[in-house]
Short mmCIF file of C-alpha atoms in Angstrom, two decimals:
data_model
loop_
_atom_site.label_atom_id
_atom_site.label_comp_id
_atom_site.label_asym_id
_atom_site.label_seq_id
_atom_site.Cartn_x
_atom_site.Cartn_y
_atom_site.Cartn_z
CA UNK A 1 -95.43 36.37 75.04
CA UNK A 2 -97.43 36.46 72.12
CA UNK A 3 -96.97 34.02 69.15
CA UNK A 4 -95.73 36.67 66.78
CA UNK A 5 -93.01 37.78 69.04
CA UNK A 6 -91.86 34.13 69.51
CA UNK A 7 -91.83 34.05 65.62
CA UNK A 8 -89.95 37.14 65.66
CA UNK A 9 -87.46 35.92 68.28
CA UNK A 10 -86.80 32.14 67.12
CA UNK A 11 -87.14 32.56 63.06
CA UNK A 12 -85.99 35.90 62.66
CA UNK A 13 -82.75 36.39 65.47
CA UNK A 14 -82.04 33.35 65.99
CA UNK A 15 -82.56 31.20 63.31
CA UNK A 16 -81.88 33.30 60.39
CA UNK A 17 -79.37 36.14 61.96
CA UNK A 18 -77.32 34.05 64.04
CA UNK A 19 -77.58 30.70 63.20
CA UNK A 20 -76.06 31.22 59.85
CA UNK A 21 -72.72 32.90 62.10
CA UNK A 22 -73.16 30.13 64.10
CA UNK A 23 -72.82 27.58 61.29
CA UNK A 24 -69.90 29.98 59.88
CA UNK A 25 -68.14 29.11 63.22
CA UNK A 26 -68.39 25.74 63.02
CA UNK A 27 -66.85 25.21 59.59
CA UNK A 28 -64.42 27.54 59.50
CA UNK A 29 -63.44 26.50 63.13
CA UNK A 30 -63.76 22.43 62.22
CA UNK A 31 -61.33 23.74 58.95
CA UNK A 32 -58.87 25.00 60.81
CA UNK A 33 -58.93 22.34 63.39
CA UNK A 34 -58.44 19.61 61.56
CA UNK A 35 -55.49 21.16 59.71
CA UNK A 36 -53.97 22.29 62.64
CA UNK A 37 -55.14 18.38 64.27
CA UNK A 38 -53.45 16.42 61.47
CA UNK A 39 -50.77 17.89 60.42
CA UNK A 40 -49.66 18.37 64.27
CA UNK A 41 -50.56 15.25 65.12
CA UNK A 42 -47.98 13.44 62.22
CA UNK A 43 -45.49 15.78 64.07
CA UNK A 44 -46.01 14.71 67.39
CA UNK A 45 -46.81 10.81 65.94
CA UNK A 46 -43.56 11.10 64.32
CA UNK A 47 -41.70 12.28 67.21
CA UNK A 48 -40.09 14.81 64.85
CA UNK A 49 -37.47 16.36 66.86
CA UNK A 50 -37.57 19.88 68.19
CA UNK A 51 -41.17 20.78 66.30
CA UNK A 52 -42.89 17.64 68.62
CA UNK A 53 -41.66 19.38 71.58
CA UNK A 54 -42.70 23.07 70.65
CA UNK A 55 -46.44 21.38 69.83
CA UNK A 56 -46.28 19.52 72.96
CA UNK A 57 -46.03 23.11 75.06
CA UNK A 58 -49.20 24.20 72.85
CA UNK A 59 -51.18 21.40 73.64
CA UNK A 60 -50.31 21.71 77.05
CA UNK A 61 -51.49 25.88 76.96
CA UNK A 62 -54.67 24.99 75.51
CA UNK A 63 -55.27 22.65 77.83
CA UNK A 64 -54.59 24.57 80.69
CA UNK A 65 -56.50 27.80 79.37
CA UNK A 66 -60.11 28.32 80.00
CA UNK A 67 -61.55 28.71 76.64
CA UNK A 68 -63.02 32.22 77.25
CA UNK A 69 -59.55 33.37 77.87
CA UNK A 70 -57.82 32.39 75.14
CA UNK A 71 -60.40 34.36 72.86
CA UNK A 72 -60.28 37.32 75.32
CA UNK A 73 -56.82 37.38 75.09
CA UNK A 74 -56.52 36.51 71.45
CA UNK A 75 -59.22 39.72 70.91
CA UNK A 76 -56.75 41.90 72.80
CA UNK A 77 -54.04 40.84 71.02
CA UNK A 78 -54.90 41.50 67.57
CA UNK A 79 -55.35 44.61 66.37
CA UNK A 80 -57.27 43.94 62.76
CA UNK A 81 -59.84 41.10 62.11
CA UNK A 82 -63.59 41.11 62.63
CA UNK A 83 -64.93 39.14 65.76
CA UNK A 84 -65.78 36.40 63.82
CA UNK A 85 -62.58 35.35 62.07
CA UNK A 86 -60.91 36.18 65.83
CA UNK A 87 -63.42 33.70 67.04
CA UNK A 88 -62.75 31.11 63.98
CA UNK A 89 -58.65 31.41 65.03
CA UNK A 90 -59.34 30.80 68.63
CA UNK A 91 -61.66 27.96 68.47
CA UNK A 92 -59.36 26.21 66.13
CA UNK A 93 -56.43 26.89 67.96
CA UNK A 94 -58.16 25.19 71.06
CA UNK A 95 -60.13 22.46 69.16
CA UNK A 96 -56.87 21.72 67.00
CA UNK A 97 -55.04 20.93 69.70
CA UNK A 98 -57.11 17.96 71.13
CA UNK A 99 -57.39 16.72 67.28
CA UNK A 100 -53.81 16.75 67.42
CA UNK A 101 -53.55 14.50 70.76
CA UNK A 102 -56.10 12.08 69.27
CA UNK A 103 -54.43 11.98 65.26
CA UNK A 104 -50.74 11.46 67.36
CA UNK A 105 -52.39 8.66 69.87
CA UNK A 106 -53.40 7.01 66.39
CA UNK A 107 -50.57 7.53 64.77
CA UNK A 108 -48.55 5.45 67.76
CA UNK A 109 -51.02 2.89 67.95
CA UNK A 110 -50.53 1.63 64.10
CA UNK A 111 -48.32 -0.95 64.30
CA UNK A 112 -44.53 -0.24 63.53
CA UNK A 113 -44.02 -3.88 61.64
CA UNK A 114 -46.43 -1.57 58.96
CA UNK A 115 -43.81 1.47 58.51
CA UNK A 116 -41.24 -1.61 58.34
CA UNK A 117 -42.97 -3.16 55.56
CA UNK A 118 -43.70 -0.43 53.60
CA UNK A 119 -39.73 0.76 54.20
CA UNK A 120 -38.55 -2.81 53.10
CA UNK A 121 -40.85 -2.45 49.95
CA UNK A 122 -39.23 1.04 49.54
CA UNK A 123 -42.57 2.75 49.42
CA UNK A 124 -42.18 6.51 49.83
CA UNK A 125 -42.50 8.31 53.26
CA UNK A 126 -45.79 9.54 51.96
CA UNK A 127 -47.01 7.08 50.30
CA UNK A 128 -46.62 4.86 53.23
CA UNK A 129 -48.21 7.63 55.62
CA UNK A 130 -51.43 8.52 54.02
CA UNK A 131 -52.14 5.05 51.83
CA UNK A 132 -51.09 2.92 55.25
CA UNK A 133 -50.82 4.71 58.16
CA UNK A 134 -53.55 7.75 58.19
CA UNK A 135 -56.82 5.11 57.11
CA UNK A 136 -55.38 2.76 60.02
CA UNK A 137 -55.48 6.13 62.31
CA UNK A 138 -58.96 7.04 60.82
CA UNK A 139 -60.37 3.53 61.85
CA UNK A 140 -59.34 4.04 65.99
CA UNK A 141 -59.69 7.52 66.45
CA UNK A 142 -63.01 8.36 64.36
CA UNK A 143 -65.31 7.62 67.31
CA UNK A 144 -63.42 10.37 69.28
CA UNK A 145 -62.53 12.40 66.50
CA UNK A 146 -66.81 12.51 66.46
CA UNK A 147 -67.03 13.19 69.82
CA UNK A 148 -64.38 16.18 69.42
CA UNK A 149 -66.46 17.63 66.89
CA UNK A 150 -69.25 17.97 69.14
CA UNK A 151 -67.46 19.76 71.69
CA UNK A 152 -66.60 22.09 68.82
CA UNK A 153 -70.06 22.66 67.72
CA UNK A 154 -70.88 23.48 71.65
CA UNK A 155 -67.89 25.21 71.88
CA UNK A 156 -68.42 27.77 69.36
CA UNK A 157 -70.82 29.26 71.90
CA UNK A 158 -67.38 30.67 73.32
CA UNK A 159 -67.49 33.39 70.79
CA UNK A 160 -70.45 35.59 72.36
CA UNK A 161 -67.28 36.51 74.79
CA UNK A 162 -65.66 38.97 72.01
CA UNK A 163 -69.06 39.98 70.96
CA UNK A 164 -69.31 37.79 67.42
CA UNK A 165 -73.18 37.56 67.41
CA UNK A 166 -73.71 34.08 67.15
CA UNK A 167 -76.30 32.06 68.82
CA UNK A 168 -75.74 32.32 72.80
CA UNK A 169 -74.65 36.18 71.90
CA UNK A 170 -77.78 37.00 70.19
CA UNK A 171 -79.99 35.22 73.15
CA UNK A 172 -78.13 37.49 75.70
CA UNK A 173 -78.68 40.61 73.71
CA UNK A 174 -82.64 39.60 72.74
CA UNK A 175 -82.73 39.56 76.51
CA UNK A 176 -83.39 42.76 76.65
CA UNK A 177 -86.86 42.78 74.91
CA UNK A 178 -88.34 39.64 76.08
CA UNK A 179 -89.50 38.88 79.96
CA UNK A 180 -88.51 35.71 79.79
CA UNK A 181 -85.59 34.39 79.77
CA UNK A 182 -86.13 30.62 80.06
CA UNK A 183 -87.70 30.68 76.58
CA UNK A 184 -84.83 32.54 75.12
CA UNK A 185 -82.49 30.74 76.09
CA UNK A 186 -84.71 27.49 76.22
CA UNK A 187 -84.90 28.21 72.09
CA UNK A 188 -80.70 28.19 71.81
CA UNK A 189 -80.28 25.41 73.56
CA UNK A 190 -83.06 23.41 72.09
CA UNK A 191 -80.74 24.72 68.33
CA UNK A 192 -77.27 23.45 70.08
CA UNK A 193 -79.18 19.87 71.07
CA UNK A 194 -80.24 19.36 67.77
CA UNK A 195 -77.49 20.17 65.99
CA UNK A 196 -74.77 17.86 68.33
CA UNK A 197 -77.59 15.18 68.41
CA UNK A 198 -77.25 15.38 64.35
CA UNK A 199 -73.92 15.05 64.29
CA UNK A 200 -73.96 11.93 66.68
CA UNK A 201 -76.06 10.16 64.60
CA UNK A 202 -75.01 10.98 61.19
CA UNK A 203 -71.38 10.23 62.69
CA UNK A 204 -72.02 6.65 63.75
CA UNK A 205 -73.32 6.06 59.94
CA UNK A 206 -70.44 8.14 58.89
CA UNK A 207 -68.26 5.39 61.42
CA UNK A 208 -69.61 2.18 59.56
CA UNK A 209 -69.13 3.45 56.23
CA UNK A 210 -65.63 4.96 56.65
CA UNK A 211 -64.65 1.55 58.27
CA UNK A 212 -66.05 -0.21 55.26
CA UNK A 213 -64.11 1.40 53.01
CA UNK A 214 -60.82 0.69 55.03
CA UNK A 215 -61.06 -2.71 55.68
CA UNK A 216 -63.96 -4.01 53.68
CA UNK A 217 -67.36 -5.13 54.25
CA UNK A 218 -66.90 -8.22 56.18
CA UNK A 219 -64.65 -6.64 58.63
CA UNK A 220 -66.18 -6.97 62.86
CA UNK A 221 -64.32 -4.86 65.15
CA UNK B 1 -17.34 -20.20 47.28
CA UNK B 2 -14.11 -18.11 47.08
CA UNK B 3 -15.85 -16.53 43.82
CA UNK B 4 -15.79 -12.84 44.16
CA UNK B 5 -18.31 -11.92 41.79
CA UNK B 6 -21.27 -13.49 42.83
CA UNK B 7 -20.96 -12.26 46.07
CA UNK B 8 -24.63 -10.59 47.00
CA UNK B 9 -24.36 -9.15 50.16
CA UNK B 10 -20.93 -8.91 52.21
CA UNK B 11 -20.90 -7.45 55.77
CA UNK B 12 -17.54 -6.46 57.22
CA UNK B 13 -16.83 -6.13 60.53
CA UNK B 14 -20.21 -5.30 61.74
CA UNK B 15 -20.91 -4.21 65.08
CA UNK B 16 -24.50 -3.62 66.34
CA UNK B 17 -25.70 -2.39 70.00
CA UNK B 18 -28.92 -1.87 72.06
CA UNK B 19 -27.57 0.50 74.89
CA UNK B 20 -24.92 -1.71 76.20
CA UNK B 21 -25.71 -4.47 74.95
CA UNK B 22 -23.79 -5.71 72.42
CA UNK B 23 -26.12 -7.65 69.80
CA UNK B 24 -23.91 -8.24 66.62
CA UNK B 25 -20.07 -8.23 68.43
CA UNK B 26 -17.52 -7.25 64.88
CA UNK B 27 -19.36 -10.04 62.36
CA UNK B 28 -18.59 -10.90 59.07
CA UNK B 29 -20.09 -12.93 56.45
CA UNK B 30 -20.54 -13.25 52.61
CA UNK B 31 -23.89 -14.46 51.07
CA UNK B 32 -23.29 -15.86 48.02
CA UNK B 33 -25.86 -15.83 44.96
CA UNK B 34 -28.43 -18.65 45.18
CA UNK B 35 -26.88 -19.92 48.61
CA UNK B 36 -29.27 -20.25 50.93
CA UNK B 37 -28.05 -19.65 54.52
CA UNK B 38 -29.32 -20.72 57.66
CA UNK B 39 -28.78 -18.23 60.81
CA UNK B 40 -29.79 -20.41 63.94
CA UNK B 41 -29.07 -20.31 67.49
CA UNK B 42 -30.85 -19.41 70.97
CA UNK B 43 -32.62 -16.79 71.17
CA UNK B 44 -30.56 -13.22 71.72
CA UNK B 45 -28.00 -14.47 69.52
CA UNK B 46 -28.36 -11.37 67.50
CA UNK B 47 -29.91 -13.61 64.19
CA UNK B 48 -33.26 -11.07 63.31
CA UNK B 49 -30.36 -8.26 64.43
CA UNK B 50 -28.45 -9.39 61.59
CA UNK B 51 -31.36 -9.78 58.93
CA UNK B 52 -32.77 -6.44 59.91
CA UNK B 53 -29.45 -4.47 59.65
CA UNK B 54 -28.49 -6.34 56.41
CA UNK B 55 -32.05 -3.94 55.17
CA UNK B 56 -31.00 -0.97 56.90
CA UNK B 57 -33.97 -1.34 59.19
CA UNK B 58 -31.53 -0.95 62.34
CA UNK B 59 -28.85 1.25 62.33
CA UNK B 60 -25.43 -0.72 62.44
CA UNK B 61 -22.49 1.43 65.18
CA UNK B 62 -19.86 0.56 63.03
CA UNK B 63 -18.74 -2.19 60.24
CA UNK B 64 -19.76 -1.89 56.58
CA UNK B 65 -22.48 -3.87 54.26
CA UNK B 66 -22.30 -4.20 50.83
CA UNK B 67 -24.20 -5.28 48.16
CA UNK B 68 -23.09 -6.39 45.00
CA UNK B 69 -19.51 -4.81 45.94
CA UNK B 70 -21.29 -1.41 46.73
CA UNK B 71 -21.04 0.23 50.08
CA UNK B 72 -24.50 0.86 51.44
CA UNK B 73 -25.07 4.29 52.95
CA UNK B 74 -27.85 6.20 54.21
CA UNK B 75 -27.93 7.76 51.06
CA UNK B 76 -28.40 4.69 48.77
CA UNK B 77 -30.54 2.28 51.39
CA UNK B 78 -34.08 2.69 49.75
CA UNK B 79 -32.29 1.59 46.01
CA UNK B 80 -30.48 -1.14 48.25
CA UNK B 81 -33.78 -2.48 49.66
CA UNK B 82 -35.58 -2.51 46.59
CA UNK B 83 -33.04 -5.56 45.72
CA UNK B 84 -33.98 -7.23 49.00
CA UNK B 85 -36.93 -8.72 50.23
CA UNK B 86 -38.09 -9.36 53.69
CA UNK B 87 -40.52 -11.71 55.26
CA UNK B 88 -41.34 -11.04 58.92
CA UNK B 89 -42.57 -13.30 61.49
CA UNK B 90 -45.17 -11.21 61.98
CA UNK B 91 -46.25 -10.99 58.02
CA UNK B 92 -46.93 -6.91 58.08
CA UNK B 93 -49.17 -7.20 55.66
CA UNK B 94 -51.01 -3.53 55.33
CA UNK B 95 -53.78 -4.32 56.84
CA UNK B 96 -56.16 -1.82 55.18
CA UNK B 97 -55.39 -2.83 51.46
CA UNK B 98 -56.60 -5.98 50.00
CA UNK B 99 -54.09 -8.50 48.96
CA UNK B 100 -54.39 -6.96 45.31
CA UNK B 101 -53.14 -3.70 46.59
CA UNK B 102 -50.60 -5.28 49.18
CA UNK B 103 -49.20 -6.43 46.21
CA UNK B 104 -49.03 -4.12 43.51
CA UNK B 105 -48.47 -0.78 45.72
CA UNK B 106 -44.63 -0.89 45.40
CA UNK B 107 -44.55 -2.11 41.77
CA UNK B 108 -46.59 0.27 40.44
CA UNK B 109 -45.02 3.25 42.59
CA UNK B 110 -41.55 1.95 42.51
CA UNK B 111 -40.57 -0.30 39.10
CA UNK B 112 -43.33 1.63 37.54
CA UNK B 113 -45.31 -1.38 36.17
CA UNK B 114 -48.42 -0.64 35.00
CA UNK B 115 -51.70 -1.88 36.96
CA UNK B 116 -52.73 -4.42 34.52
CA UNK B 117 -48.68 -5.82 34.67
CA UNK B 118 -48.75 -5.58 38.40
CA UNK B 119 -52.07 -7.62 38.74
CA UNK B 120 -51.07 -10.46 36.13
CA UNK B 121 -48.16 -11.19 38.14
CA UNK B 122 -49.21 -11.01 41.53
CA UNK B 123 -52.13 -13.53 39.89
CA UNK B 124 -49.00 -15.98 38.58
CA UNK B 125 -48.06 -15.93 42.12
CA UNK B 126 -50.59 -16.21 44.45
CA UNK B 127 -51.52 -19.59 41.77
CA UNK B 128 -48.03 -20.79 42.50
CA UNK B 129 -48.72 -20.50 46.02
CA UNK B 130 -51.81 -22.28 45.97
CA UNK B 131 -54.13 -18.98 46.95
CA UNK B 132 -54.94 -17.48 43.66
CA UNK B 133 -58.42 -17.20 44.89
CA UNK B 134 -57.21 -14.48 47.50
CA UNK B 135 -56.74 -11.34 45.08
CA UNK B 136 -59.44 -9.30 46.40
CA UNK B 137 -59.55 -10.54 50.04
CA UNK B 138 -58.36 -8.13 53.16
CA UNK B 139 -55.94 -9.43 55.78
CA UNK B 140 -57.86 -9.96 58.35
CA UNK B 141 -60.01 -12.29 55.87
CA UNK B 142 -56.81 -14.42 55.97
CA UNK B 143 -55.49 -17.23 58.01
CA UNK B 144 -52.03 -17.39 59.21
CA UNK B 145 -50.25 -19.53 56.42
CA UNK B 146 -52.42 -17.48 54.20
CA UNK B 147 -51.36 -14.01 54.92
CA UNK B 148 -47.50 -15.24 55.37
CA UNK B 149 -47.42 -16.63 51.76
CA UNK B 150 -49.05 -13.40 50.68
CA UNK B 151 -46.20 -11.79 52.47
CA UNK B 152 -43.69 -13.94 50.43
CA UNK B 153 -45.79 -12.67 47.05
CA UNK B 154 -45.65 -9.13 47.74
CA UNK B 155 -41.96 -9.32 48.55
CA UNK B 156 -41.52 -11.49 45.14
CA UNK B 157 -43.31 -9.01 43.51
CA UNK B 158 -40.12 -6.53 43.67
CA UNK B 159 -38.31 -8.67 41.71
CA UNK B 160 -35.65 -9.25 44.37
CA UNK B 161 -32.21 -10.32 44.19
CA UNK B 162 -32.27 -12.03 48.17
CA UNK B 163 -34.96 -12.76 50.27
CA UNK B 164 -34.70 -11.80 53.80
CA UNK B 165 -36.92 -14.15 56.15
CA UNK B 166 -37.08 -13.12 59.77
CA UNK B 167 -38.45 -16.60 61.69
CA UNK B 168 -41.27 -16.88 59.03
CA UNK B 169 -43.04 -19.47 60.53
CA UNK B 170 -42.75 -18.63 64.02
CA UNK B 171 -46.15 -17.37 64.75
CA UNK B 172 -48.41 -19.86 62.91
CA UNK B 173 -50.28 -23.15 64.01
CA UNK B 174 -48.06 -26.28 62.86
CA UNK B 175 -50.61 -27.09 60.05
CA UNK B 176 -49.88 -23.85 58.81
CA UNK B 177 -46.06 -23.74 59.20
CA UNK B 178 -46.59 -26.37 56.25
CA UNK B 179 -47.65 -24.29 53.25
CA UNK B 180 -45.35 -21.64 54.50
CA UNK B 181 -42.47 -24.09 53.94
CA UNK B 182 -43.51 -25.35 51.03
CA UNK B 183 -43.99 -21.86 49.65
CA UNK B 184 -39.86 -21.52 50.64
CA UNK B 185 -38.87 -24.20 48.80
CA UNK B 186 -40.50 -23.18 45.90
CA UNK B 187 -38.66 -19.97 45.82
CA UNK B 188 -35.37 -22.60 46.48
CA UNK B 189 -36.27 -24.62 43.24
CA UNK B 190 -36.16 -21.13 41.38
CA UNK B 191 -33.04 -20.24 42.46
CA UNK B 192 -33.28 -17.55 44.92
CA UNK B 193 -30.76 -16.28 47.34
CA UNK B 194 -31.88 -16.52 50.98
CA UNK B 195 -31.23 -15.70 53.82
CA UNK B 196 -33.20 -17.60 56.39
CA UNK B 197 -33.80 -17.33 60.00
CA UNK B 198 -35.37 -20.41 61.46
CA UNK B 199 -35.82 -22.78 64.39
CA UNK B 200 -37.44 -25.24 61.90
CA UNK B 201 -34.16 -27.44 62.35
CA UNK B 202 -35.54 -30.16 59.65
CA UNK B 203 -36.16 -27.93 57.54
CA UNK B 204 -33.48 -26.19 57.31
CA UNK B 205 -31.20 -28.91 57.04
CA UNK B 206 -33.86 -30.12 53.38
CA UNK B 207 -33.51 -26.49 52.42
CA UNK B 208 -30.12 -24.50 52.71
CA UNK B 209 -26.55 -24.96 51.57
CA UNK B 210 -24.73 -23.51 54.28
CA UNK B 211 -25.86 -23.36 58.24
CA UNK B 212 -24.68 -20.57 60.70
CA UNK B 213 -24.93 -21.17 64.36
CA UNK B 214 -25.13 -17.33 65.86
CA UNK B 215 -24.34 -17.23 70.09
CA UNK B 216 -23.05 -14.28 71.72
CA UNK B 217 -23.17 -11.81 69.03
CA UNK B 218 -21.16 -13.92 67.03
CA UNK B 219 -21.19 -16.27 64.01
CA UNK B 220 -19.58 -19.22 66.20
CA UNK B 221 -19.70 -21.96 63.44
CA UNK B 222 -20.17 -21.27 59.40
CA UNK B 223 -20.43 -24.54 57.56
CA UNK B 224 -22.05 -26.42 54.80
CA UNK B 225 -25.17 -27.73 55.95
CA UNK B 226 -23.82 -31.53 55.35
CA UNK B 227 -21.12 -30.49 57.77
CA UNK B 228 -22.91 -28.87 60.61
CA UNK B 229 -25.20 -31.63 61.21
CA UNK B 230 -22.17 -34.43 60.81
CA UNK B 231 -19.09 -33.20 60.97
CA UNK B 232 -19.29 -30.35 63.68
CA UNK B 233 -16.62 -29.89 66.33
CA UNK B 234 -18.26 -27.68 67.98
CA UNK B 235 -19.44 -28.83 71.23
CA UNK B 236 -21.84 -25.77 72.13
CA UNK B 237 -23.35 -26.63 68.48
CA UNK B 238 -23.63 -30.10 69.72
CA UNK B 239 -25.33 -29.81 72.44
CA UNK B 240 -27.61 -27.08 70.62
CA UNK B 241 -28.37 -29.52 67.62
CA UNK B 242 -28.99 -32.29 70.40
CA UNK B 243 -31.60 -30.72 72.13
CA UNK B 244 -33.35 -28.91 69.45
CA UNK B 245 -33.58 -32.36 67.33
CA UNK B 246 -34.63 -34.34 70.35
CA UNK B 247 -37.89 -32.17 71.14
#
């Protein structure tokens, strides 16, 4: 392979065609999941009756679901909407509903002597829930809410199924004029690594500082 | 005593359960203002029960509470509580807010003070208390005695009409149970209606004007505090009183 087709191959498809969809995927994806994560996971934290159940069968689908399938079946499904935003509603579906287990699993483990105090004081529902409560969840479940958002990132990959040309879509299809395929798809992964790597690191920063604004600067875990 | 109108909280008839276990068995009581009652007894005799329904905190099956002569409901608890204040054994203090903000949270979002107010008096107090160096510490930068005087503040803060204290001192190292106390009687000497839950025996006997001995779900001797240590009949009390004074 000559230098100007890898050129052609890792600047041109992949890093400025698809890694841009890629990156789409991610945000709109890590959007959607968080909403979905956090305002599900106050449900299910809450134990709000009826509504906690219903999101407790969803968690349990996605769960049980390859990924691949739920997109497959979402693409089938819907009759308008480009692969991309099919992709975007799939991946957050999926994603949101481990945010959700980890945002509910935080919500139980803040102590209930702090909804007591805050009720005694006759602070409002939500003022007590996002001034109290949500930093207290923050501080336990950011390490895994982190290591969610990796899977995400890798996860996105997902959406070559329905044909959104992302990053692993556009390998497969460059296939076709390259010989080989170790470098193709050596170049995606090598993007994917980098990326998640990133994410690790800037997230443990991301860790220290969020827990210094919680609880201080003289606060040891 | 038999004053009607400075009755502050009045519960009538009030039954409490936890599955079948009856907790509070068909009580009732009336706290007067600036009395400051006593609940003791062993342990299951429904005493935090009591404190934490008189807040709404549990859910009472049947009886009524009032409060100032009105009949608290669902519907006017959070105004009701806003008159009360409550000290836990285990302080609750938010533990992601320093003590400036565990203290002027509800008075800024609830009586509407302004920040500046709010901070000036939560300074007065934590003086009073002896930790007016505290303001911008967190919790967990705390000790024990510390965080339950804190505790006191941000319940003083409200501007209560009765303090609520659920075994305040229960969870602290003795040198600590101290300046908890002493933060107590300071709140006595200013005239404040309380309600006390306590196994500090000595204390209690310096502190309040009236002693309840709580067994069984049920208030089994109400007295002035000069007769419940002297003058008791009650041989159950007596043999409470004698063991708990002994140790």
């Amino acid at each position: 392979m000559s230098l100007a087709s890898h050129k052609m191959l890792f600047f041109d498809t992949l890093i400025k065609s698809a890694l841009p969809v890629t990156l789409q995927l991610i945000l709109g994806s890590f959007v959607g999941a968080c909403l979905i994560g956090l305002i599900g996971g106050i449900i299910r934290g809450m134990k709000v009756p009826v509504l906690s159940q219903i999101l407790g069968v969803y968690v349990q689908l996605c769960r049980g679901i390859p990924d691949m399938l739920v997109l497959l079946f979402l693409y089938a499904a819907m009759t308008k909407g480009s692969t991309y935003s099919i992709a975007v509603l799939g991946i957050s579906l999926i994603q949101g509903a481990y945010i959700m287990e980890i945002i509910k699993g935080g919500i139980l483990s803040v102590d209930k002597g702090q909804w007591e105090a805050a009720k005694t004081l006759s602070l409002p529902f939500l003022t007590t829930l996002f001034r109290i409560v949500i930093p207290q969840v923050m501080l336990v479940a950011l390490p895994a809410l982190i290591g969610q958002l990796v899977l995400l990132i890798k996860g996105t990959s997902v959406a070559s199924t329905i044909g959104c040309l992302e990053l692993t879509k556009r390998a497969v299809i460059a296939m076709s004029g390259y010989s080989n395929a170790l470098i193709v798809y050596g170049y995606v992964l090598v993007i994917f690594f980098i990326m998640c790597h990133a994410l690790t690191v800037v997230g443990k920063k991301l860790e220290k500082y969020v827990v210094e604004r919680i609880m201080g600067d003289k606060y040891e875990r | 005593m038999s004053d009607n109108n400075n009755i502050v909280l009045s519960l009538k008839n009030v039954t409490k359960k936890f599955g079948d276990l009856t907790v509070l068995d068909n009580m009732s009581l009336d706290i007067h203002e600036h009395e400051i009652v006593v609940l003791c007894g062993p342990s299951g005799g429904g005493k935090s029960t009591l404190l934490r329904s008189i807040n709404g905190l549990e859910k009472i099956n049947s009886g009524e509470i009032y409060y100032r002569g009105e009949l608290v409901t669902n519907k006017n608890i959070k105004s009701v509580r806003s008159h009360i204040g409550m000290v836990f054994q285990s302080f609750n203090l938010f533990d992601n807010l320093t003590v400036r903000d565990n203290l002027t949270i509800a008075p800024i979002k609830i009586l509407k003070k302004t920040k500046a107010e709010a901070v000036e008096k939560a300074q007065s107090y934590l003086d009073t208390f002896g930790i007016g160096d505290k303001m911008d510490h967190y919790p967990h930068q705390l000790s024990g005695g510390q965080k339950q005087r804190v505790a006191i503040v941000r319940s003083m803060m409200m501007e209560p009409d009765v303090m609520l204290f659920d075994e305040p001192t229960s969870a602290l190292d003795p040198e600590m149970i101290k300046e908890v106390l002493d933060a107590i009687r300071r709140l006595a000497e200013m005239g404040m209606t309380m309600v006390i839950v306590t196994h500090e025996i000595g204390f209690a006997r310096e502190v309040s004007s009236r002693m309840l001995f709580l067994e069984n779900a049920k208030i089994r001797v109400d007295a002035s505090t000069e007769d419940f240590f002297t003058n008791t009949e009650d041989e159950r009390l007596k043999q409470f009183l004698s063991v708990i004074l002994k140790h």
